[in-house]
Amino acid sequence: MNNVIDFINVHRDHYLEELKALLAIPSISALAEHANDVKRCADWCADEMRRIGMQNVRLIPTPGNPVVYGDWLGAPGAPTMLFYGHYDVQPVDPLNLWETPPFEATIRDGEIYARGAADDKGQVFMHFKAIEAHLKQNGKLPINIKIILEGEEEVGSVNLDNFIIANKSDLKADVVVISDSPMFARGVPSICYGLRGLVYTQVDLRGSSTDLHSGSFGGAVANPAFVLSQMIAQMKDRGGHVKVPGFYDDVVPLTQEERDAWATLPFSEKQYRKDFGVPRLHGETDYTTLERTWARPTLEVNGLLSGFTGEGAKTVLPAVAMAKISMRLVPNQDPEKIAKLFEDYVRKIAPKTVELKFTNMHGGKPWMTSFDNPFVQAASRAIEKGFNKTPVLTREGGSIPVVSTFQEVLGLPSVLFGVGLPDENAHAPNEKLDVGNFHGGIISAAYFYDELSRVAVHA
Ligand code: BES
Ligand code: MN
Ligand code: MN
């Protein structure tokens, strides 16, 4: 291993320059005007995978953006890792809040700033570099590796389940590895063993066929902005508890063991409030902040639109109002069931004064795995070598829809070893990745493949 690690250390600065090229491609999956950039990014990843020595590299079409596939299967008898990452990124607006342009990666104060730096291009690239170092120095990898990179993660992975079902036999492996999550805190590397699921719905209200003069009609015709606000107010109580009947029926309660373990993590509510400019925290009573975000479901309004929001004043009774509402789910809540419960409830509380329309955008199942498996232990040893610290075990509030599919369709456990940070600004202006964590991540990944080679798997 020493020659591999030396190689990585020597090329440290060069890796950042290479990563900048990947970060320069605006592969925003949500915006049709970037379709060509998304395709260009898939090509870039495929070219890079060929260059580092991966084999059978190709773009596999889906009804949406292609999956980039590549493998290296020259270690018969050794375990096979299926690596998953995504090459698409989130939109960049509001652009004026970026200190440097989102697709011109810039290094300052030990961080590389760009859209996709942490989520997920920078973390995918760590694995490219770890693979390259093994192949350049030893001419081989200690394990078999299959890579799939998705181009639609940020828009709900709508085509990926079918891709996995269709390619089930080609995706045979022993373990899935993903680097697409933050570490617990600066200087506190972690392995994540649970993710929340998601239901995302748009609710449209119509109260009249056209906007109306609020003087002539106000008081006689219901205002959809008002009605929507009243309905939203009935979705949660003041204690942060979701009021949709049946919402909590399938929630697996937190174990005392988890609560005790999380209570020992180095977490300061005061610092958290300060870091994110939050005057006072809010959430379900009787749960800590970590418990609320990792192990409890919730409902959020992601966006609201109605009426006149321009400069000055306009007396108008808006014809329509819209809300984008998402619910984060925990084991064993089912996205389809929750979407139905939500719609039933909202229809029930809606007054007859408005017409309602629901559009379910996408969803994903929650995921949780046991962490006393040899793959997690191997990751733990590798991270310890890469960061000189034993990683802590965490769950996360975010969602990666495919992780439960890997379990259900391929029967595979996943190891989530991410090196982002809670203040990485994912999905926000000034997204960044700590350069030291990027480097530690490459070294940990290189060690991880070596550690995995000694895990006993069924032939
Ligand atoms: N990398 C994130 C998932 C993530 C975020 C994991 C925070 C752990 C902590 C991923 O790219 C993402 O943003 N997922 C979306 C999924 C959605 C579009 C279906 C999310 O969580 O909102
Ligand atoms: Mn991601
Ligand atoms: Mn994301």
Short mmCIF file of C-alpha atoms in Angstrom, two decimals, residues 4 24 27 38 42 51 73 84 106 145 147 222 234 237 275 300 324 353 365 379 382 386 389 400 440 457:
data_model
loop_
_atom_site.label_atom_id
_atom_site.label_comp_id
_atom_site.label_asym_id
_atom_site.label_seq_id
_atom_site.Cartn_x
_atom_site.Cartn_y
_atom_site.Cartn_z
CA VAL A 4 -0.13 3.72 -3.60
CA ALA A 24 -16.63 23.29 -14.95
CA SER A 27 -24.60 19.31 -15.57
CA VAL A 38 -25.41 16.73 -18.70
CA ALA A 42 -21.39 11.76 -18.75
CA ARG A 51 -8.02 6.95 -18.76
CA LEU A 73 -12.90 -7.45 -12.73
CA TYR A 84 -22.55 4.48 -7.01
CA THR A 106 -11.94 28.37 -6.97
CA ILE A 145 -14.99 -2.83 -8.98
CA ILE A 147 -19.00 1.77 -11.17
CA ALA A 222 -62.36 33.04 -1.31
CA GLN A 234 -53.32 22.52 9.71
CA ASP A 237 -49.23 21.39 15.21
CA ASP A 275 -23.48 28.38 12.12
CA GLU A 300 -41.88 20.96 4.97
CA LYS A 324 -44.44 22.56 -3.05
CA THR A 353 -64.37 27.36 -2.34
CA LYS A 365 -37.83 5.00 0.46
CA ALA A 379 -14.46 1.17 6.01
CA ALA A 382 -9.63 2.61 6.19
CA GLY A 386 -6.90 8.22 6.00
CA LYS A 389 -9.41 9.28 13.62
CA ILE A 400 -30.55 8.89 -1.80
CA GLY A 440 -8.07 12.24 3.15
CA VAL A 457 -17.49 -13.22 0.87
#
